[in-house]
Short mmCIF file of C-alpha atoms and ligand atoms in Angstrom, two decimals:
data_model
loop_
_atom_site.label_atom_id
_atom_site.label_comp_id
_atom_site.label_asym_id
_atom_site.label_seq_id
_atom_site.Cartn_x
_atom_site.Cartn_y
_atom_site.Cartn_z
CA UNK A 56 -93.45 48.60 143.81
CA UNK A 57 -94.64 51.55 145.69
CA UNK A 58 -97.06 54.11 144.11
CA UNK A 59 -95.50 57.37 143.59
CA UNK A 60 -97.19 60.88 143.82
CA UNK A 61 -95.33 63.65 142.10
CA UNK A 62 -95.58 66.54 144.47
CA UNK A 63 -94.89 69.93 142.64
CA UNK A 64 -92.67 70.90 145.58
CA UNK A 65 -90.92 67.80 146.57
CA UNK A 66 -90.73 65.62 143.48
CA UNK A 67 -91.79 61.82 143.33
CA UNK A 68 -92.75 60.75 146.82
CA UNK A 69 -94.31 57.35 148.20
CA UNK A 70 -98.10 57.55 148.55
CA UNK A 71 -97.75 56.88 152.21
CA UNK A 72 -96.42 60.25 152.76
CA UNK A 73 -99.82 61.81 151.87
CA UNK A 74 -103.10 62.19 153.68
CA UNK A 75 -106.42 62.16 151.73
CA UNK A 76 -108.87 64.78 152.84
CA UNK A 77 -111.64 63.98 150.27
CA UNK A 78 -113.22 65.23 147.14
CA UNK A 79 -112.02 68.73 145.80
CA UNK A 80 -115.42 70.72 146.31
CA UNK A 81 -115.96 74.49 146.04
CA UNK A 82 -117.08 75.90 149.26
CA UNK A 83 -120.37 77.74 149.12
CA UNK A 84 -120.36 81.61 149.90
CA UNK A 85 -121.99 82.33 153.47
CA UNK A 86 -125.13 83.72 151.79
CA UNK A 87 -125.72 80.70 149.50
CA UNK A 88 -128.78 78.50 149.70
CA UNK A 89 -129.36 75.92 152.37
CA UNK A 90 -129.49 73.36 149.47
CA UNK A 91 -125.95 74.28 148.46
CA UNK A 92 -124.68 74.00 151.90
CA UNK A 93 -126.41 70.56 152.53
CA UNK A 94 -124.70 69.50 149.42
CA UNK A 95 -121.37 70.67 150.34
CA UNK A 96 -121.50 69.28 153.94
CA UNK A 97 -123.29 65.86 153.32
CA UNK A 98 -123.42 64.87 149.58
CA UNK A 99 -120.65 63.04 147.76
CA UNK A 100 -120.22 61.42 144.60
CA UNK A 101 -118.61 58.00 144.23
CA UNK A 102 -117.41 58.06 140.59
CA UNK A 103 -115.68 55.43 138.59
CA UNK A 104 -112.99 57.11 136.79
CA UNK A 105 -111.30 60.41 136.95
CA UNK A 106 -111.99 62.25 140.45
CA UNK A 107 -110.46 65.33 141.93
CA UNK A 108 -109.38 65.11 145.59
CA UNK A 109 -107.51 67.42 148.28
CA UNK A 110 -104.44 65.57 149.69
CA UNK A 111 -101.95 66.97 152.07
CA UNK A 112 -98.17 66.03 151.77
CA UNK A 113 -97.94 65.49 155.58
CA UNK A 114 -94.74 63.52 155.37
CA UNK A 115 -92.96 66.33 153.28
CA UNK A 116 -93.81 70.07 152.36
CA UNK A 117 -97.41 69.92 154.20
CA UNK A 118 -98.67 71.75 151.17
CA UNK A 119 -102.39 70.99 150.17
CA UNK A 120 -102.57 69.36 146.75
CA UNK A 121 -105.18 68.75 144.26
CA UNK A 122 -104.87 65.13 143.03
CA UNK A 123 -106.77 63.96 140.02
CA UNK A 124 -106.83 59.97 140.11
CA UNK A 125 -108.68 57.22 138.38
CA UNK A 126 -110.73 55.49 141.04
CA UNK A 127 -110.95 52.27 139.09
CA UNK A 128 -107.19 51.95 138.52
CA UNK A 129 -105.78 54.10 141.17
CA UNK A 130 -103.59 55.73 138.44
CA UNK A 131 -102.63 59.61 139.44
CA UNK A 132 -103.54 61.68 136.50
CA UNK A 133 -102.59 65.04 137.61
CA UNK A 134 -101.14 66.91 140.79
CA UNK A 135 -101.20 70.54 141.38
CA UNK A 136 -100.82 72.82 144.33
CA UNK A 137 -104.35 73.74 145.54
CA UNK A 138 -103.44 77.25 146.24
CA UNK A 139 -100.76 78.16 143.74
CA UNK A 140 -102.07 76.03 140.98
CA UNK A 141 -98.43 74.76 140.24
CA UNK A 142 -98.56 71.36 138.37
CA UNK A 143 -96.15 68.55 139.05
CA UNK A 144 -93.82 67.58 136.26
CA UNK A 145 -93.71 63.66 136.26
ZN1 ZN B 79 -94.31 68.08 148.94
#
């Protein structure tokens, strides 16, 4: 059975329609420290458990989504539009 992601705009869609960008991180401000920029550009966590990521629905509405999934079980815990904040209703 295919894994489904509940897009807030398109409803349940197969995972293959989405492209993963990576961890959902807050971009530093231009005048923030080099350490903040270094961490933003180069450092990534590799957690076991819930992890927030940016995904794009490239095979559908093309909106950027913030997906929280469990990295150990691949269970999708929540999906919301990254810009609007609207949550999907599973
Ligand atoms: Zn969509």
